[in-house]
XYZ file of C-alpha atoms in Angstrom:
647
model
C 40.274 -6.842 6.106
C 42.010 -9.639 4.195
C 44.052 -12.259 6.015
C 47.715 -11.520 5.362
C 49.713 -13.702 3.039
C 50.691 -16.795 4.924
C 54.283 -17.394 5.982
C 53.403 -20.158 8.356
C 56.170 -22.432 9.512
C 54.615 -25.866 9.616
C 57.834 -27.726 9.147
C 58.062 -29.633 5.910
C 54.434 -28.926 4.998
C 54.241 -29.392 1.258
C 57.876 -30.508 0.933
C 58.775 -33.731 -0.851
C 61.372 -36.167 0.457
C 64.996 -35.154 0.060
C 65.258 -36.924 -3.299
C 68.236 -38.262 -5.235
C 71.518 -36.618 -4.502
C 70.375 -35.086 -1.229
C 71.507 -36.914 1.856
C 69.875 -36.880 5.246
C 72.431 -34.421 6.630
C 71.916 -31.967 3.758
C 68.140 -32.375 3.978
C 68.291 -31.468 7.677
C 70.445 -28.444 6.866
C 67.995 -27.315 4.179
C 65.106 -27.679 6.611
C 67.013 -25.486 9.061
C 67.492 -22.927 6.283
C 63.802 -23.081 5.424
C 62.862 -22.547 9.080
C 65.205 -19.546 9.248
C 63.641 -18.150 6.062
C 60.165 -18.459 7.563
C 61.293 -16.690 10.746
C 62.823 -13.844 8.724
C 59.668 -13.655 6.609
C 57.404 -13.450 9.644
C 59.644 -10.718 11.078
C 59.280 -8.693 7.880
C 62.893 -9.103 6.719
C 61.814 -9.865 3.168
C 65.154 -9.621 1.369
C 66.773 -11.989 3.848
C 63.845 -14.396 3.648
C 63.929 -14.383 -0.174
C 67.633 -15.164 -0.248
C 67.169 -18.083 2.148
C 64.227 -19.488 0.148
C 66.393 -19.261 -2.989
C 69.148 -21.208 -1.215
C 66.687 -24.008 -0.458
C 65.354 -24.010 -4.016
C 68.810 -24.294 -5.557
C 69.154 -27.682 -3.860
C 65.469 -28.621 -3.836
C 63.814 -26.950 -6.866
C 60.636 -28.926 -6.196
C 60.282 -27.965 -2.532
C 56.647 -26.860 -2.689
C 56.686 -24.962 0.598
C 59.766 -22.963 -0.428
C 58.206 -22.227 -3.846
C 54.980 -21.062 -2.186
C 56.674 -18.740 0.293
C 59.229 -17.466 -2.229
C 56.231 -16.523 -4.350
C 54.796 -14.614 -1.416
C 58.017 -12.646 -0.856
C 58.269 -11.934 -4.583
C 54.808 -10.364 -4.498
C 55.581 -8.444 -1.320
C 58.679 -6.927 -2.902
C 56.878 -5.843 -6.082
C 57.410 -8.834 -8.387
C 53.824 -10.100 -8.395
C 53.907 -11.864 -11.768
C 56.919 -13.903 -10.672
C 55.218 -14.533 -7.335
C 52.079 -15.874 -9.004
C 54.108 -18.276 -11.155
C 56.112 -19.542 -8.145
C 52.961 -20.237 -6.120
C 51.372 -21.978 -9.104
C 54.452 -24.214 -9.372
C 53.951 -25.116 -5.712
C 50.276 -25.924 -6.400
C 51.175 -28.153 -9.347
C 53.417 -30.131 -6.995
C 50.944 -30.212 -4.090
C 47.376 -29.313 -5.200
C 46.047 -30.629 -1.884
C 47.602 -27.843 0.266
C 44.949 -25.198 1.057
C 47.529 -22.600 2.135
C 49.004 -22.489 -1.360
C 45.645 -21.779 -3.017
C 44.819 -19.183 -0.371
C 48.127 -17.369 -0.941
C 47.572 -17.426 -4.690
C 44.145 -15.901 -4.153
C 45.605 -13.141 -1.994
C 48.196 -12.196 -4.630
C 45.617 -12.302 -7.428
C 43.242 -10.128 -5.413
C 45.987 -7.618 -4.689
C 46.569 -7.417 -8.449
C 42.878 -6.746 -9.093
C 42.235 -10.179 -10.633
C 39.173 -10.777 -8.482
C 37.494 -13.594 -10.408
C 40.747 -15.569 -10.479
C 41.171 -14.856 -6.769
C 37.678 -16.234 -6.060
C 38.557 -19.410 -7.977
C 41.757 -19.789 -5.947
C 39.938 -19.381 -2.626
C 37.347 -21.940 -3.693
C 40.218 -24.337 -4.489
C 41.594 -23.720 -0.994
C 38.177 -24.570 0.473
C 37.967 -27.663 -1.736
C 41.340 -28.767 -0.355
C 40.298 -28.008 3.230
C 36.535 -27.435 3.744
C 37.169 -26.454 7.369
C 39.564 -23.593 6.506
C 37.997 -20.365 7.940
C 40.744 -18.071 6.625
C 39.894 -19.015 3.039
C 36.217 -18.231 3.647
C 37.160 -14.847 5.102
C 39.315 -13.982 2.085
C 36.665 -15.323 -0.294
C 34.175 -12.944 1.316
C 36.532 -9.996 0.778
C 36.927 -10.804 -2.923
C 33.212 -11.406 -3.467
C 32.345 -8.128 -1.767
C 34.820 -6.299 -4.011
C 33.060 -7.861 -7.010
C 29.679 -6.700 -5.749
C 28.471 -10.231 -4.945
C 27.238 -9.065 -1.572
C 24.960 -11.961 -0.620
C 27.673 -14.495 -1.422
C 30.173 -12.433 0.553
C 27.861 -12.480 3.582
C 27.549 -16.261 3.238
C 31.339 -16.637 3.148
C 31.849 -14.485 6.251
C 29.140 -16.376 8.115
C 30.699 -19.720 7.142
C 34.056 -18.505 8.494
C 32.327 -17.626 11.781
C 30.491 -20.957 11.837
C 33.824 -22.768 11.523
C 35.519 -20.492 14.043
C 32.988 -18.791 16.355
C 35.701 -16.644 17.969
C 36.936 -15.344 14.609
C 36.984 -11.626 15.371
C 38.277 -10.603 11.934
C 35.366 -12.358 10.219
C 32.838 -10.751 12.590
C 34.394 -7.356 11.891
C 34.323 -7.878 8.120
C 30.725 -9.044 8.276
C 29.784 -5.981 10.297
C 31.555 -3.671 7.864
C 29.809 -5.241 4.866
C 26.414 -5.014 6.570
C 27.126 -1.377 7.375
C 27.933 -0.574 3.761
C 24.642 -2.173 2.744
C 22.727 -0.001 5.205
C 21.794 -2.911 7.504
C 22.829 -1.031 10.613
C 21.194 -3.092 13.355
C 22.798 -6.303 12.078
C 26.089 -4.480 11.567
C 26.052 -3.218 15.141
C 25.611 -6.752 16.503
C 28.466 -8.148 14.395
C 30.837 -5.274 15.213
C 30.122 -5.438 18.944
C 30.859 -9.164 18.870
C 34.159 -8.550 17.048
C 35.263 -6.018 19.671
C 34.185 -8.332 22.477
C 36.262 -11.156 20.965
C 39.316 -8.993 20.242
C 39.275 -5.670 22.126
C 42.648 -4.682 20.664
C 41.793 -5.462 17.059
C 41.886 -1.905 15.719
C 39.845 -2.611 12.583
C 37.027 -4.057 14.672
C 36.955 -1.073 17.004
C 36.987 1.389 14.123
C 34.229 -0.486 12.292
C 32.108 -0.377 15.441
C 32.721 3.356 15.711
C 31.605 3.803 12.098
C 28.298 2.039 12.711
C 27.676 3.927 15.937
C 28.317 7.227 14.158
C 25.831 6.421 11.396
C 23.289 5.398 14.026
C 23.638 8.861 15.543
C 25.207 7.489 18.729
C 27.946 10.108 18.635
C 29.169 9.949 22.249
C 29.664 6.192 22.082
C 31.286 6.445 18.643
C 33.752 9.064 19.903
C 34.598 6.874 22.900
C 35.179 3.885 20.614
C 37.532 5.786 18.308
C 39.417 7.226 21.291
C 39.791 3.704 22.724
C 41.306 2.437 19.465
C 43.694 5.384 19.289
C 44.849 4.713 22.850
C 46.676 1.610 21.597
C 47.009 2.469 17.887
C 47.769 6.215 17.703
C 49.253 5.704 14.241
C 45.893 5.112 12.523
C 45.186 8.154 10.354
C 41.739 6.925 9.350
C 40.616 6.617 12.974
C 41.835 10.139 13.757
C 39.764 11.281 10.771
C 36.660 9.444 11.981
C 37.013 10.844 15.490
C 37.307 14.305 13.974
C 34.137 13.723 11.960
C 32.215 12.782 15.119
C 33.539 15.823 16.967
C 32.537 18.025 14.033
C 29.009 16.651 14.146
C 28.947 17.395 17.875
C 29.847 21.006 17.141
C 33.378 20.681 18.599
C 35.078 22.176 15.572
C 38.371 23.090 17.232
C 38.868 19.546 18.514
C 37.806 18.159 15.148
C 40.387 20.269 13.318
C 43.113 18.904 15.600
C 42.099 15.351 14.686
C 42.197 16.097 10.950
C 45.608 17.724 11.355
C 46.938 14.621 13.142
C 45.492 12.382 10.440
C 47.147 14.382 7.667
C 50.442 14.425 9.528
C 50.320 10.616 9.570
C 48.971 10.253 6.040
C 49.290 13.416 3.926
C 47.531 11.766 0.969
C 44.414 10.771 2.939
C 41.454 11.751 0.771
C 39.072 11.161 3.678
C 40.936 13.532 6.005
C 41.078 16.281 3.374
C 37.366 15.823 2.654
C 36.341 15.994 6.308
C 38.618 18.977 6.874
C 36.729 20.620 4.016
C 33.437 19.920 5.789
C 34.718 21.671 8.908
C 35.814 24.682 6.863
C 32.412 24.756 5.146
C 30.562 24.831 8.470
C 32.768 27.736 9.543
C 31.887 29.621 6.374
C 35.433 29.371 5.006
C 34.285 28.223 1.601
C 37.558 28.898 -0.238
C 39.413 26.716 2.264
C 36.698 24.070 1.940
C 37.013 23.987 -1.863
C 40.784 23.720 -1.544
C 40.418 20.740 0.797
C 37.898 18.957 -1.425
C 40.109 19.444 -4.470
C 43.074 18.080 -2.545
C 40.988 15.019 -1.587
C 40.187 14.422 -5.256
C 43.852 14.795 -6.191
C 44.698 12.125 -3.613
C 41.924 9.831 -4.821
C 40.126 10.832 -8.035
C 37.108 8.631 -7.237
C 36.560 10.078 -3.738
C 32.788 10.271 -4.080
C 32.215 12.296 -0.923
C 34.612 15.038 -2.020
C 32.975 15.263 -5.450
C 29.569 15.568 -3.781
C 30.706 18.247 -1.354
C 32.474 20.205 -4.073
C 29.364 20.082 -6.262
C 27.315 21.595 -3.421
C 29.610 24.649 -3.299
C 30.624 25.140 -6.923
C 28.583 25.139 -10.100
C 29.617 22.543 -12.656
C 30.606 23.536 -16.182
C 30.351 21.773 -19.515
C 33.181 19.275 -19.846
C 33.868 19.155 -16.127
C 36.348 16.243 -15.648
C 34.252 15.034 -12.697
C 31.680 13.708 -15.194
C 34.292 11.299 -16.596
C 35.073 10.052 -13.087
C 31.515 9.721 -11.793
C 29.604 8.412 -14.813
C 31.422 5.017 -14.819
C 30.634 4.655 -11.108
C 26.865 4.944 -11.621
C 26.314 1.208 -12.015
C 29.401 -0.140 -10.221
C 28.061 -3.079 -8.162
C 31.057 -3.006 -5.800
C 30.337 0.553 -4.661
C 29.000 0.802 -1.075
C 25.352 1.836 -1.039
C 25.963 5.249 0.516
C 28.631 6.010 -2.096
C 26.324 4.928 -4.900
C 23.641 7.280 -3.586
C 26.096 10.184 -3.496
C 27.268 9.477 -7.055
C 23.734 9.932 -8.387
C 22.989 13.036 -6.323
C 26.303 14.583 -7.370
C 25.613 13.947 -11.049
C 22.089 15.286 -10.588
C 23.413 18.570 -9.201
C 26.067 18.849 -11.922
C 23.646 18.176 -14.777
C 21.231 20.710 -13.277
C 24.049 23.271 -13.165
C 24.663 22.968 -16.908
C 20.956 23.035 -17.756
C 20.537 19.347 -18.653
C 17.411 18.992 -16.547
C 16.249 15.696 -18.037
C 19.516 13.948 -17.192
C 19.586 15.680 -13.814
C 16.158 14.364 -12.870
C 17.082 10.810 -13.879
C 20.093 10.906 -11.570
C 18.108 12.374 -8.681
C 15.394 9.777 -9.181
C 17.903 6.914 -9.102
C 19.625 8.364 -6.041
C 16.291 8.485 -4.251
C 15.458 4.939 -5.281
C 18.693 3.832 -3.629
C 17.897 5.934 -0.535
C 14.621 4.017 -0.327
C 16.537 0.718 -0.512
C 18.756 1.890 2.346
C 15.735 2.937 4.424
C 14.029 -0.408 3.839
C 17.116 -2.303 4.964
C 17.068 -0.301 8.191
C 13.339 -0.808 8.671
C 12.800 2.963 8.293
C 10.725 3.203 5.101
C 8.209 6.050 5.362
C 4.616 4.874 5.782
C 2.129 7.561 4.729
C -0.817 5.764 6.350
C 0.901 5.485 9.734
C 1.989 9.112 9.517
C -1.576 10.256 8.835
C -2.746 8.306 11.867
C -0.092 10.044 13.963
C -1.413 13.439 12.846
C -4.970 12.269 13.608
C -3.990 11.333 17.173
C -2.115 14.605 17.657
C -5.149 16.631 16.590
C -7.498 14.561 18.769
C -5.353 15.012 21.888
C -4.337 18.655 21.644
C -7.593 20.582 21.652
C -8.291 24.103 22.868
C -9.797 22.527 25.978
C -6.622 20.518 26.618
C -4.550 23.694 26.792
C -7.186 25.613 28.770
C -7.116 22.949 31.487
C -3.324 23.276 31.700
C -2.994 27.035 31.735
C -0.075 28.001 33.969
C 2.001 24.953 33.164
C 5.718 25.239 32.379
C 7.922 28.343 32.472
C 7.305 31.773 31.017
C 10.754 33.059 29.871
C 10.836 34.476 26.333
C 14.291 33.077 25.578
C 13.306 30.394 23.005
C 12.571 31.242 19.389
C 11.506 28.124 17.511
C 12.046 28.200 13.746
C 9.974 25.486 12.089
C 8.638 24.356 8.746
C 9.250 21.788 6.061
C 12.877 20.938 5.337
C 14.320 23.199 2.607
C 11.684 25.884 3.285
C 14.148 28.598 4.339
C 14.610 27.809 8.033
C 18.421 28.104 7.875
C 18.216 31.455 6.084
C 15.786 32.839 8.660
C 17.940 31.660 11.549
C 21.004 33.260 9.956
C 19.164 36.591 9.621
C 18.034 36.521 13.263
C 21.407 35.263 14.523
C 23.027 38.299 12.913
C 21.291 40.391 15.596
C 23.636 40.975 18.567
C 20.944 39.876 21.036
C 20.215 36.561 19.316
C 22.222 33.328 19.474
C 21.596 30.833 16.669
C 21.842 27.391 18.248
C 20.946 25.426 15.117
C 18.971 22.185 15.016
C 18.687 21.070 18.624
C 17.507 17.550 19.530
C 16.277 18.569 23.000
C 12.513 18.718 22.427
C 12.585 15.432 20.535
C 14.589 13.844 23.350
C 12.056 15.103 25.913
C 9.205 13.623 23.869
C 10.981 10.268 23.569
C 11.630 10.245 27.314
C 7.940 10.460 28.300
C 6.379 7.418 30.020
C 4.241 6.829 26.933
C 4.925 7.529 23.285
C 4.204 11.083 22.146
C 1.576 12.453 21.611
C -0.207 10.229 24.139
C 2.622 10.743 26.620
C 1.865 14.476 26.852
C -1.350 13.669 28.698
C 0.690 12.290 31.613
C 2.566 15.580 32.188
C 1.422 17.398 35.329
C 2.297 20.959 36.399
C 5.369 19.956 38.408
C 6.707 17.761 35.589
C 6.165 20.524 33.044
C 8.234 22.960 35.135
C 11.007 20.412 35.667
C 11.234 19.622 31.957
C 11.038 23.303 31.045
C 13.844 24.202 33.446
C 16.108 21.597 31.865
C 15.350 22.827 28.343
C 15.895 26.480 29.289
C 19.168 25.679 31.061
C 20.375 24.057 27.854
C 19.443 27.143 25.822
C 20.962 29.547 28.358
C 24.260 27.668 28.257
C 24.812 28.700 24.642
C 25.230 32.380 25.503
C 25.234 34.487 28.662
C 24.471 37.674 26.713
C 21.683 36.625 24.348
C 18.091 37.675 24.987
C 16.868 35.113 22.464
C 18.179 31.675 21.442
C 16.912 30.014 18.275
C 16.104 26.313 18.100
C 15.925 25.538 14.385
C 14.753 21.938 14.228
C 12.249 22.135 11.327
C 10.208 19.156 12.516
C 9.499 20.685 15.924
C 6.097 21.671 14.515
C 5.105 18.100 15.340
C 5.849 18.807 19.024
C 3.978 22.074 19.558
C 1.627 20.386 22.009
C 4.647 19.609 24.187
C 6.161 23.070 23.630
C 2.987 24.795 24.843
C 3.100 22.769 28.083
C 6.752 23.607 28.769
C 7.496 27.073 27.384
C 4.234 28.862 26.486
C 6.233 32.111 26.215
C 8.239 30.765 23.262
C 7.922 32.524 19.922
C 7.464 30.478 16.753
C 8.665 31.577 13.321
C 6.973 29.352 10.761
C 8.707 29.201 7.370
C 6.508 28.683 4.334
C 7.547 28.162 0.729
C 5.837 27.177 -2.511
C 4.946 23.483 -2.019
C 6.360 22.358 -5.379
C 9.663 24.163 -4.796
C 9.815 22.877 -1.223
C 9.167 19.263 -2.136
C 11.438 19.294 -5.181
C 14.266 20.817 -3.130
C 13.804 18.000 -0.601
C 13.812 15.422 -3.398
C 17.046 16.846 -4.781
C 18.876 16.754 -1.451
C 20.643 13.703 -0.043
C 19.777 14.037 3.644
C 22.371 12.387 5.861
C 19.855 11.143 8.429
C 16.096 10.737 8.615
C 13.675 12.580 6.320
C 12.777 9.258 4.675
C 9.597 10.767 3.211
C 11.759 12.829 0.819
C 12.804 9.852 -1.332
C 9.492 9.467 -3.144
C 7.400 12.199 -4.778
C 4.099 10.717 -3.598
C 5.393 10.374 -0.055
C 6.606 13.967 -0.185
C 3.193 15.188 -1.247
C 1.449 13.130 1.425
C 3.783 14.405 4.141
C 3.357 18.024 3.007
C -0.448 17.804 3.162
C -0.324 16.367 6.671
C 2.096 19.127 7.698
C -0.351 21.752 6.422
C -3.258 20.028 8.157
C -1.446 20.003 11.486
C -0.303 23.621 11.173
C -3.890 24.672 10.454
C -4.954 22.906 13.649
C -2.218 24.571 15.709
C -3.317 28.013 14.528
C -6.787 27.323 15.947
C -5.873 25.888 19.345
C -2.276 26.714 20.251
C -1.471 29.249 22.999
C 1.809 30.209 21.294
C 2.770 33.284 19.281
C 3.324 32.242 15.645
C 4.671 34.370 12.798
C 4.272 32.976 9.284
C 7.142 33.985 6.976
C 6.741 33.324 3.262
C 10.108 32.529 1.677
C 9.228 34.199 -1.617
C 8.226 37.380 0.240
C 11.514 37.372 2.111
C 13.432 37.065 -1.176
C 11.461 39.903 -2.781
C 11.300 42.231 0.244
C 14.255 41.315 2.418
C 14.379 44.345 4.714
C 10.639 44.611 5.270
C 10.246 40.943 6.217
C 13.470 40.920 8.270
C 12.263 43.916 10.309
C 8.977 42.119 10.933
C 10.801 39.025 12.216
C 13.054 41.024 14.549
C 10.082 42.965 15.937
C 8.168 39.703 16.456
C 11.065 38.508 18.621
C 10.617 41.606 20.795
C 13.908 43.199 19.756
C 15.020 46.530 18.359
C 16.016 46.552 14.695
C 19.701 46.089 13.845
C 21.006 46.668 10.323
C 23.419 43.764 10.648
C 20.473 41.484 9.954
C 20.607 42.672 6.326
C 24.267 41.600 6.098
C 23.542 38.092 7.397
C 25.929 36.475 4.896
C 28.828 38.175 6.676
C 27.940 36.758 10.092
C 30.596 34.311 11.260
C 29.052 31.369 13.059
C 29.117 27.597 12.535
C 26.231 26.333 10.396
C 25.814 22.567 10.168
C 22.612 22.274 8.135
C 22.136 21.409 4.471
C 21.903 25.114 3.544
C 25.206 26.149 5.121
C 26.558 27.269 1.731
C 23.527 29.350 0.709
C 23.492 31.398 3.934
C 27.046 32.561 3.209
C 25.673 34.385 0.156
C 23.301 37.277 -0.382
C 19.641 36.447 -0.956
C 19.053 35.288 -4.526
C 15.878 34.483 -6.413
C 17.071 31.632 -8.632
C 15.447 29.006 -6.397
C 11.993 30.586 -6.791
C 9.833 28.518 -9.178
C 12.705 26.132 -9.766
C 10.118 23.397 -10.210
C 9.156 24.663 -13.695
C 12.296 23.131 -15.236
C 11.100 19.691 -14.049
C 7.352 20.135 -14.520
C 6.897 17.100 -16.784
C 8.076 14.791 -13.976
C 5.911 16.185 -11.180
C 2.539 14.525 -11.831
C 2.907 12.122 -8.850
C 3.768 15.045 -6.573
C 0.927 17.225 -7.833
C -1.498 14.355 -7.396
C -0.363 13.710 -3.814
C -0.584 17.436 -3.025
C -4.117 17.562 -4.437
C -3.122 20.074 -7.122
C -4.765 20.302 -10.491
C -2.568 20.242 -13.575
């Protein structure tokens, strides 16, 4: 947020003496007129204020304060060039007045003249080194230029000069957020809200950081709090809707998007997020319509271009190339937007068969994802991950489970669908969820939450679970699954990474069935590398890390097959594509259910799907993703090496 153009009424500030021909009585009258102009200006009555400033200037053409503020009103009423010249005249008369330089900077920035704006703000600071507003506005301009470190320094200087400067704390938090420095951003945004609870921008910025941190309940509460005193904010309605969508509350989310568009029909963000809700519902035509509307409202809406590219294949000469290519190296673009630009171009170049250019874009997008992960302290560490697998294997032996036979609860309700990301887990859940006795619950965080809630970190924490604790934890998990449907005999939990938690699963629900999705390792890893995961999956941003993670996944799965007291069905993705009915029947029988032909028409099943493959499962099975890696073979040496494959 930029500090608004100043119309401050410090009487006579910047005004010269009355001068020849102007008596004391007339000077007093002109000062009264100037004060009235400032009051009208502050009240937003711009035409009235401009007329009063003009009256002063007819008698006092060198009244610097009147020139300055007349320049401001000229800009605010659409005459920016005239406004700039008027403020510069004021500066020539009184170069020592910081307000004048600050106002000039604000007008120049509004006109897109960022370097000139920076120079003006620096002049304001030179005139008054203890002027926090100028530092705040300097930070805004520097950030827009992509000079992020200097922008941070300017915001921090504003806060140093004025520790209770909520706007500066909010701006700092927003900038840190856009750079992926979420922990620092959270601190700054919380401070801004603490200093000014009714500063809407601060509350919304805090909600944005909380949402990206995955703290959805708190983010929703923050947005709702802001809307309680600023119900006119379309962007905040949109953000609240996005949180509700991520929580699976699609009806409530749609209401928020509708309110946002009622307030601001040309909101690209609201149209884009409405498209996401339609996509999760399987209404792909409506989703495409919404994304296209977002792009009409704002041609450089990166998120809408990305989402549209996921649904539709690009064609030669697609106008989106002309929009996105110039953004590739734009230093002012927020980091998340820059990542999406590269992934979008990667998908579009792949669609038109330009695989070399596609891979370059995907590679750059993943390099930026790595930067974002490093800033959050979440960079994948292959050595630490291998040690985690070592500890898991050491703890969960056949003897461990034998000693704990009888733990947990026996119901057959859970069906866990696991595997590497992009291995076909969403497709398999959609097939099973098309059965009338199966409810597809999607990617549930419950088992991960249970593991994180143990007295010690998992896997060591599993050793502390006794029989009574296992039954208590199992009852809570089963109650959660049962709440999804009163009629279902089976409920799927499709969190792919739950294979890491099978030791815990066997203690809680040994009657659970596990469907393990397997896919060609090169296709699996390349599909991960080509997907911009919204959260987590940091191992997917580097081909060597991907290979290392895949090998550890295979090592752990091999161990589970030897020691685990759970029923596991391996489903090979390529076999499912080639022999859909045969493999589908096998999966349904494994779940202990009678065959139902609706499982073959899975693409017609209407249910919300919030995973990365929510578009593919609305279509019939296709084989184009089998051996996709061959088009990129020349780039895969690091992956092959990490997987232990020979050329």
